[in-house]
Short mmCIF file of C-alpha atoms in Angstrom, two decimals:
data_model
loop_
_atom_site.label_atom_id
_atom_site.label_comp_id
_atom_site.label_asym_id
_atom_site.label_seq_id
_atom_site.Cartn_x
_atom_site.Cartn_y
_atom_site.Cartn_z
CA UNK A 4 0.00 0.00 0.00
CA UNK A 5 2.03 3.00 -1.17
CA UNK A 6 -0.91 5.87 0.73
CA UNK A 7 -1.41 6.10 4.29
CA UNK A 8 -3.58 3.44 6.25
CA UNK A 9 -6.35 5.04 7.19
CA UNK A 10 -7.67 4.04 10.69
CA UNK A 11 -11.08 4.29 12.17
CA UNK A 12 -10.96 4.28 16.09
CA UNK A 13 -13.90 3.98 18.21
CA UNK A 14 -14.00 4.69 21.92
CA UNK A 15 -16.56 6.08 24.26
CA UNK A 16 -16.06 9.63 24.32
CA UNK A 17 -16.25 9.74 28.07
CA UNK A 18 -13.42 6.91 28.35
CA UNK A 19 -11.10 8.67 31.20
CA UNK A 20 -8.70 6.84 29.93
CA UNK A 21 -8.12 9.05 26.14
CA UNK A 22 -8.55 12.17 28.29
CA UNK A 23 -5.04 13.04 28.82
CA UNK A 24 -5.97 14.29 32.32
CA UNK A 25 -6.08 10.78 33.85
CA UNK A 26 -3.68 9.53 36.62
CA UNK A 27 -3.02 6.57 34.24
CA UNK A 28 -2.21 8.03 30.77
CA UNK A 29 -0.63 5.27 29.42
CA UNK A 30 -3.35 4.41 27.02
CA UNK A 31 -3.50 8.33 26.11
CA UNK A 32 0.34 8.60 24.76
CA UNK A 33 -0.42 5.46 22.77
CA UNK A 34 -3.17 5.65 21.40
CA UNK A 35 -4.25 9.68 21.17
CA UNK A 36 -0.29 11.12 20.41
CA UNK A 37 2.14 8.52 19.25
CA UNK A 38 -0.19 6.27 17.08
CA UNK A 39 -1.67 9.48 14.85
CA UNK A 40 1.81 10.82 14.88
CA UNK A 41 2.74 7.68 12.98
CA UNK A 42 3.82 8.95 9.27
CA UNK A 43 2.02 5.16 7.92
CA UNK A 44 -1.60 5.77 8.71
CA UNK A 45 -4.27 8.38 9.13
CA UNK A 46 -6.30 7.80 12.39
CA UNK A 47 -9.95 9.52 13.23
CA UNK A 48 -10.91 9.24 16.10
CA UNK A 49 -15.24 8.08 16.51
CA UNK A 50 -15.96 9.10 20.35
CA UNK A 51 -19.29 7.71 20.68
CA UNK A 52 -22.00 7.06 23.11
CA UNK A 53 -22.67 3.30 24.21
CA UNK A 54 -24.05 2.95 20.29
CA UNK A 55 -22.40 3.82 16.97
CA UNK A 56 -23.32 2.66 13.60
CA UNK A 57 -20.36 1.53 11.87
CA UNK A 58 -22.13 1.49 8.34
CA UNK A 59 -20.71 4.79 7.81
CA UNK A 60 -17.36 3.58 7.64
CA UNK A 61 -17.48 1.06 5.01
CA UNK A 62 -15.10 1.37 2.00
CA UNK A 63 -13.93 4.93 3.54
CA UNK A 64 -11.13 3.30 5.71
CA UNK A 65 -8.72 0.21 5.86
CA UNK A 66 -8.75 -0.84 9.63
CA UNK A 67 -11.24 -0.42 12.56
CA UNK A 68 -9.46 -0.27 15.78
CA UNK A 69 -11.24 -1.20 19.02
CA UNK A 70 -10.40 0.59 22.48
CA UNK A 71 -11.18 -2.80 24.01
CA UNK A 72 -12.89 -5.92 23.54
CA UNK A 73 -15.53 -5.27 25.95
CA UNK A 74 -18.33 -2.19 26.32
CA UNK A 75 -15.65 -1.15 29.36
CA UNK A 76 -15.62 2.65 27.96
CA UNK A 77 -16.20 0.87 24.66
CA UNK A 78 -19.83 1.23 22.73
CA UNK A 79 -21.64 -1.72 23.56
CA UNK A 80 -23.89 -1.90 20.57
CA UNK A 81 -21.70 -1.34 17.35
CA UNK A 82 -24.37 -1.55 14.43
CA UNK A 83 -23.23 -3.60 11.79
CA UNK A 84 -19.50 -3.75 12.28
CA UNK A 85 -19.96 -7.59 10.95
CA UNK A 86 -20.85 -6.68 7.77
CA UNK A 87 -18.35 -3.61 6.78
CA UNK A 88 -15.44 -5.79 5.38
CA UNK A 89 -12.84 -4.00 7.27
CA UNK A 90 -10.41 -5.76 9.05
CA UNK A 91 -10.76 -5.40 13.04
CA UNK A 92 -7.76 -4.93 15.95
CA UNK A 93 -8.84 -4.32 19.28
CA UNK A 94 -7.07 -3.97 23.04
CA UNK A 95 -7.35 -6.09 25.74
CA UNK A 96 -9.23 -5.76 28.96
CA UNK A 97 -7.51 -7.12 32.40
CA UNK A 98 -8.17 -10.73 33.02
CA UNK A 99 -10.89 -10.13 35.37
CA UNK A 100 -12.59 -9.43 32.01
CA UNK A 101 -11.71 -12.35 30.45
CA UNK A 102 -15.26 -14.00 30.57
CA UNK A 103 -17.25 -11.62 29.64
CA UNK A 104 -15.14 -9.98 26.57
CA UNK A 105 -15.20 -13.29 24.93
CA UNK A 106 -18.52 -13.15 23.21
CA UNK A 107 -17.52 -9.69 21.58
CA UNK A 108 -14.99 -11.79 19.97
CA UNK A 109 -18.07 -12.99 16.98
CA UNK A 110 -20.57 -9.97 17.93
CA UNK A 111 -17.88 -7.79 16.45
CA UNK A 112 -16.06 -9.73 13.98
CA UNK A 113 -12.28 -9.15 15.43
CA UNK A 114 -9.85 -9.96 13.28
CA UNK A 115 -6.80 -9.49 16.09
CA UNK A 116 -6.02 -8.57 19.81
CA UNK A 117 -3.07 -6.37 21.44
CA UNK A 118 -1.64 -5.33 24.42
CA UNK A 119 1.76 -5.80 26.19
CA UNK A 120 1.54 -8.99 27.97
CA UNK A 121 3.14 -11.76 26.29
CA UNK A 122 1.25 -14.15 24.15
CA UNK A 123 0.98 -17.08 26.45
CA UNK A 124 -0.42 -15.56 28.75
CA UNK A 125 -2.88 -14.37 26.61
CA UNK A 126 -3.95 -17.76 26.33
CA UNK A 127 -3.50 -18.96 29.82
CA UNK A 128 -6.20 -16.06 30.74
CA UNK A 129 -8.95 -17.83 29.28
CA UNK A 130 -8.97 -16.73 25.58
CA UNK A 131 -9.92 -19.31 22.86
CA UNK A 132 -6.28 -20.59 20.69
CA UNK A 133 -8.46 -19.44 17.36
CA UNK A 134 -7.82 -15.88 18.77
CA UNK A 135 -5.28 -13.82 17.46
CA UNK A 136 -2.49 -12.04 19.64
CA UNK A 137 0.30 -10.02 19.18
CA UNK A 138 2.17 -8.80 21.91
CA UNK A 139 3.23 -5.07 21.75
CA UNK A 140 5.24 -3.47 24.31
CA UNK A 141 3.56 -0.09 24.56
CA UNK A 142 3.45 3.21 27.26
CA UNK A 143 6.32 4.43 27.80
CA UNK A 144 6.21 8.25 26.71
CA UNK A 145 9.96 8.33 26.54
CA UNK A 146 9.44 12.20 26.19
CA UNK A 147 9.14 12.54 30.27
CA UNK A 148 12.04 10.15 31.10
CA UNK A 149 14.72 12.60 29.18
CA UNK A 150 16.11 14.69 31.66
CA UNK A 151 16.29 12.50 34.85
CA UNK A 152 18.37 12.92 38.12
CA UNK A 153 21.68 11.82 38.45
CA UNK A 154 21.74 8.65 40.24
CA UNK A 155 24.09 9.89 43.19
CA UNK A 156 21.81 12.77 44.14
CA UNK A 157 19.01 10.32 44.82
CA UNK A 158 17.35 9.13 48.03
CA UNK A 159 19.90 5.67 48.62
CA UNK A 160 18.53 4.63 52.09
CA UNK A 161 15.09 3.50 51.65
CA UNK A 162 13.61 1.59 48.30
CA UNK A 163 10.12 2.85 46.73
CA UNK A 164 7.09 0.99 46.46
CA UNK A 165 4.44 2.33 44.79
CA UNK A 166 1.02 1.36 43.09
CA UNK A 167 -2.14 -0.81 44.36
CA UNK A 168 -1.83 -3.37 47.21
CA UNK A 169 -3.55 -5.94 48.96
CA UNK A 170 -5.63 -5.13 52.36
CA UNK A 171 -4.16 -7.28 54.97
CA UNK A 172 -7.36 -6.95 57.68
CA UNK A 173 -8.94 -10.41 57.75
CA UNK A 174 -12.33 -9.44 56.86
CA UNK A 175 -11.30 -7.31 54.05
CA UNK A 176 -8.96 -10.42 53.03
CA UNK A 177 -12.76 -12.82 53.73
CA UNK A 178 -14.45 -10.20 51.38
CA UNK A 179 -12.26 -10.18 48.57
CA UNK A 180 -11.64 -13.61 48.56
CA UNK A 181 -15.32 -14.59 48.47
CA UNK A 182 -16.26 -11.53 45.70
CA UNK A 183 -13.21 -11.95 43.45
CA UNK A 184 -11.00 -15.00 44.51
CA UNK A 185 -8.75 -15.14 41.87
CA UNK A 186 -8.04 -10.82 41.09
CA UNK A 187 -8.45 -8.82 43.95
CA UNK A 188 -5.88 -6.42 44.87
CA UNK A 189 -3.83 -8.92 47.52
CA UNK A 190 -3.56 -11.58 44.58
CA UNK A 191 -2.71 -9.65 41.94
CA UNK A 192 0.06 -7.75 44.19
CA UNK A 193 1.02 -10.07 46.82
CA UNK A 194 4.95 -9.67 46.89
CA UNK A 195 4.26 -5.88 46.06
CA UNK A 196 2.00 -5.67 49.51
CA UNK A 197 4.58 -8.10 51.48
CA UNK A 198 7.29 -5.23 50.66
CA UNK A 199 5.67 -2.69 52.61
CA UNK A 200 6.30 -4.89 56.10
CA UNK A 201 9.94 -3.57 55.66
CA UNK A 202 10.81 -0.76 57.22
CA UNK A 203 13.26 0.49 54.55
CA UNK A 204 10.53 0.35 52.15
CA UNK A 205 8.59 3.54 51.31
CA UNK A 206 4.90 3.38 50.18
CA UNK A 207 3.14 5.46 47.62
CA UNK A 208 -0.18 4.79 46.93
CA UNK A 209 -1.90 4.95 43.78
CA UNK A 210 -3.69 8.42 43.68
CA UNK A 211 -3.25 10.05 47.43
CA UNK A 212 0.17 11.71 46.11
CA UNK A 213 0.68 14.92 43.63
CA UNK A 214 2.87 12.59 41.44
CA UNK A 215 0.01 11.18 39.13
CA UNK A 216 -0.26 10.74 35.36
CA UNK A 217 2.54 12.61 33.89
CA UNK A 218 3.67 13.74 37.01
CA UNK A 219 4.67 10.05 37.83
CA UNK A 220 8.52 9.91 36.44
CA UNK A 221 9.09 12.67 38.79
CA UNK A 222 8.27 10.29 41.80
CA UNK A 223 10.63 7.52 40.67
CA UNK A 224 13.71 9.86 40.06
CA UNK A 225 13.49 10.90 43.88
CA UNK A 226 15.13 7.30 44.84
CA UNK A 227 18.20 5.22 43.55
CA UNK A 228 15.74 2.21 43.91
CA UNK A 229 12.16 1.23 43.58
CA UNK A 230 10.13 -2.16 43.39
CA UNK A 231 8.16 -3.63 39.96
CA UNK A 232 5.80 -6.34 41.30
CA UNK A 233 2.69 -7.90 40.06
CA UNK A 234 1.97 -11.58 40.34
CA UNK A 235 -0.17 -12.33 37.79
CA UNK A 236 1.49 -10.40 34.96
CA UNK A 237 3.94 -7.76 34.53
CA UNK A 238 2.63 -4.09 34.44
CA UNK A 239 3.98 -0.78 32.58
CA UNK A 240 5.46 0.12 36.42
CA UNK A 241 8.31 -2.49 34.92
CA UNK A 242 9.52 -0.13 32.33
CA UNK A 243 7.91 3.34 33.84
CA UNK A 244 10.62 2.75 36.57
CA UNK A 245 13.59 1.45 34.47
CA UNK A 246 13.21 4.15 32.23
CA UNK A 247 13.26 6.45 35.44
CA UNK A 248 17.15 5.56 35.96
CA UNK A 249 16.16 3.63 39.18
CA UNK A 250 17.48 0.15 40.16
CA UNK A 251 14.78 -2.06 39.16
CA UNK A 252 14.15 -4.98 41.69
CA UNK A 253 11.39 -6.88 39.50
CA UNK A 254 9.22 -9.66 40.60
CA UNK A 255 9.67 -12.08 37.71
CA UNK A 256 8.28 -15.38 37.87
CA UNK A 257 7.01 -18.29 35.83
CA UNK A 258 3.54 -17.29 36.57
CA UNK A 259 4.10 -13.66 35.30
CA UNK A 260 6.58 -14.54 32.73
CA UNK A 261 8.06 -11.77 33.45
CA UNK A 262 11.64 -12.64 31.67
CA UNK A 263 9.67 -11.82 28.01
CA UNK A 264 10.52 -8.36 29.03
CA UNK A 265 14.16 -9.13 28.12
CA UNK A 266 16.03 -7.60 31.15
CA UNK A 267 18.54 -9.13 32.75
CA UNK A 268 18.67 -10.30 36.49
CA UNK A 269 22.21 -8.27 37.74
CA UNK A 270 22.78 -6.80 34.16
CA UNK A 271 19.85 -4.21 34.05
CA UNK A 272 17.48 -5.17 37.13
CA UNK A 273 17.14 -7.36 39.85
CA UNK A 274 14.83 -10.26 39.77
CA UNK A 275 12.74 -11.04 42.85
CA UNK A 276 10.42 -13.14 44.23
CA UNK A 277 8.37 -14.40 47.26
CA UNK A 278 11.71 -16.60 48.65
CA UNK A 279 14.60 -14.15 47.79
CA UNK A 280 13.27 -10.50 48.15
CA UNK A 281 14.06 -9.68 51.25
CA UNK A 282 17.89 -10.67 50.95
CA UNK A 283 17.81 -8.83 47.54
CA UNK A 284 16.97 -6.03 49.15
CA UNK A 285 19.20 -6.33 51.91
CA UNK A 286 22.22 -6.85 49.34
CA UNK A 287 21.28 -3.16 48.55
CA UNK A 288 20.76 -1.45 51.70
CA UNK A 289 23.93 -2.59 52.86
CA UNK A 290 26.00 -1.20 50.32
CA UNK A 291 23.54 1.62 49.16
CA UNK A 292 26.84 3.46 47.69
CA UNK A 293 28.32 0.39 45.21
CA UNK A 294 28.53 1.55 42.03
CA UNK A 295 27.40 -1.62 40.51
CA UNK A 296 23.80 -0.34 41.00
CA UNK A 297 24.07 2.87 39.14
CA UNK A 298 25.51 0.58 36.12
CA UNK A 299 22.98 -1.93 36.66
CA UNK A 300 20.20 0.99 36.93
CA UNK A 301 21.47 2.20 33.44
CA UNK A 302 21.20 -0.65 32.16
CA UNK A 303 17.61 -1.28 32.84
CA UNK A 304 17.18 2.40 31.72
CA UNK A 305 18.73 2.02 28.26
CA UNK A 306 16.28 -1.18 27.73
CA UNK A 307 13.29 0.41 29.08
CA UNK A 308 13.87 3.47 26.07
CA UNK A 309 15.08 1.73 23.27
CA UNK A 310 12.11 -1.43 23.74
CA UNK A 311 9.36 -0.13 25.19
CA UNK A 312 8.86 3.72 24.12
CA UNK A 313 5.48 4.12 22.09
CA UNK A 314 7.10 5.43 18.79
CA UNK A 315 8.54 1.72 18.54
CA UNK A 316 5.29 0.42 19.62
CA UNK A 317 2.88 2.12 17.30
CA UNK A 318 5.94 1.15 14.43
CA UNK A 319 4.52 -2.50 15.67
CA UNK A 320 1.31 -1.96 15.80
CA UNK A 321 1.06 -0.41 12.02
CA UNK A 322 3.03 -3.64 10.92
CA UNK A 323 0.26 -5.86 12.11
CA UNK A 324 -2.33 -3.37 10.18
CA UNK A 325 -0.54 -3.60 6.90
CA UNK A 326 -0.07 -7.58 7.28
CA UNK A 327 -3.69 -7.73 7.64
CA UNK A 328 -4.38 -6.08 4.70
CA UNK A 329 -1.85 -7.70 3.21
CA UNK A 330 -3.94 -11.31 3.71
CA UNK A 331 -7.56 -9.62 2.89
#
């Protein structure tokens, strides 16, 4: 195709998540700056209501790209999306979702699913094999990680943890358990809650802070350190941090399969898990001042940049497009 691709993308035009103004704007870089910015394809953007008649697409663009695969801050009625012969790519919800996004698979004819998490996982989640998955690594606005602080001038003597955790009172635990065994907060960030029972460990919570949306990079490059754990799957916090010049200790596991994310345990992070995080930690606080973690920190850093920024991503993203046309 020598001319530009010309995308259709339909959201919900109240979706906080396109805003911008969000404290997670992750989606927003992607999708709203760096994809459009793209010299390959010409995006317009269809904010809609919970209904949008995708008729008036047909034969005026090439691909339809979904928000999500679900009516979360997606339309849930798309009228006649089936029969507009344009190839379909949507995002993935979390895995809570699983269930419920799977009949949108054949209600609106998607040709292809995306999102960072490797494919595997994808599967393991619940998703038929007969889907299709690529894996992209997306959100990292490499933009606000330019001009970080030197590693020496940074806070050495406690480690940050920051993001969701687990409520530890038993009937919270009895609650959350019974509602959503298998993703409530203290399973999907178990090591991630365990760190905070350290008293070198300091806690940031999600939104009660000024460091929010873009504001977030300016958190990370307060400390020489900071933790990266999820259990279930490894989060944009992997590379957000990284990218931030901060030793990375990462909880990387075979449930997570975390090691797709191509760092390296002493090269360019740390790798920890629920047997060897305290020690790794203590390795650190003992000898805060070893310059092997500044080299290991840059490490990480250099990675984070060069794999996971969203000009690369939306590069991989518009290759997908074009081998779907390619095969219509």
């Amino acid at each position: 195709m020598n001319r530009k691709i010309k995308v259709a993308f339909i959201y919900k035009r109240n979706n906080p998540f396109l805003t911008g103004t969000h404290f997670d704007n992750t989606y927003y870089h992607f999708l709203m700056k760096a994809l459009p910015n793209n010299q390959d394809v010409d995006v317009v953007n269809f904010p809609t209501g919970n209904e949008f008649d995708a008729s008036v697409l047909k034969s005026k663009f090439d691909i339809i790209l979904l928000w999500n695969n679900n009516p979360s801050d997606q339309p849930e009625k798309i009228l006649g999306i089936k029969d507009v012969g344009i190839p379909i790519i949507s995002g993935v919800g979390d895995p809570v979702d699983v269930k419920k996004s799977i009949p949108y698979h054949d209600k609106w004819k998607i040709d292809y699913y995306y999102q960072y998490m490797p494919e595997q996982l994808f599967y393991d989640w619940g998703y038929p094999r007969d889907f299709k998955y690529k894996s992209i690594f997306f959100g990292l606005e490499a933009s606000l990680y330019q001009n970080v602080r030197p590693f020496k001038k940074r806070i050495k003597n406690k480690i940050l943890n920051s993001g969701a955790v687990g409520n530890l009172k038993f009937i919270s635990r009895i609650v959350n358990y019974v509602r959503n065994p298998k993703y409530n907060a203290l399973s999907c960030y178990k090591l991630r809650t365990k760190c905070n029972e350290l008293s070198f460990v300091d806690y940031t919570s999600t939104l009660q802070h000024e460091f929010v949306g873009d504001k977030y990079p300016l958190l990370l490059q307060k400390y020489a350190a900071a933790i990266a754990a999820a259990t279930l799957e490894t989060t944009v916090k992997y590379w957000e941090i990284s990218a931030a010049g901060c030793l990375t200790f990462m909880e990387i596991t075979a449930k997570n399969k975390g090691e797709y994310l191509g760092f390296k345990d002493g090269e360019s992070s740390i790798f920890i898990n629920e047997s060897n995080y305290k020690q790794k930690f203590q390795q650190y606080m003992d000898e805060p001042d070893n310059p092997k973690w500044e080299k290991i920190a840059m490490m990480g850093r250099k990675h984070a940049l060069q794999e996971f920024n969203n000009e690369k991503a939306s590069q991989s993203l518009v290759k997908l497009m074009k081998d779907l046309l390619i095969k219509k």
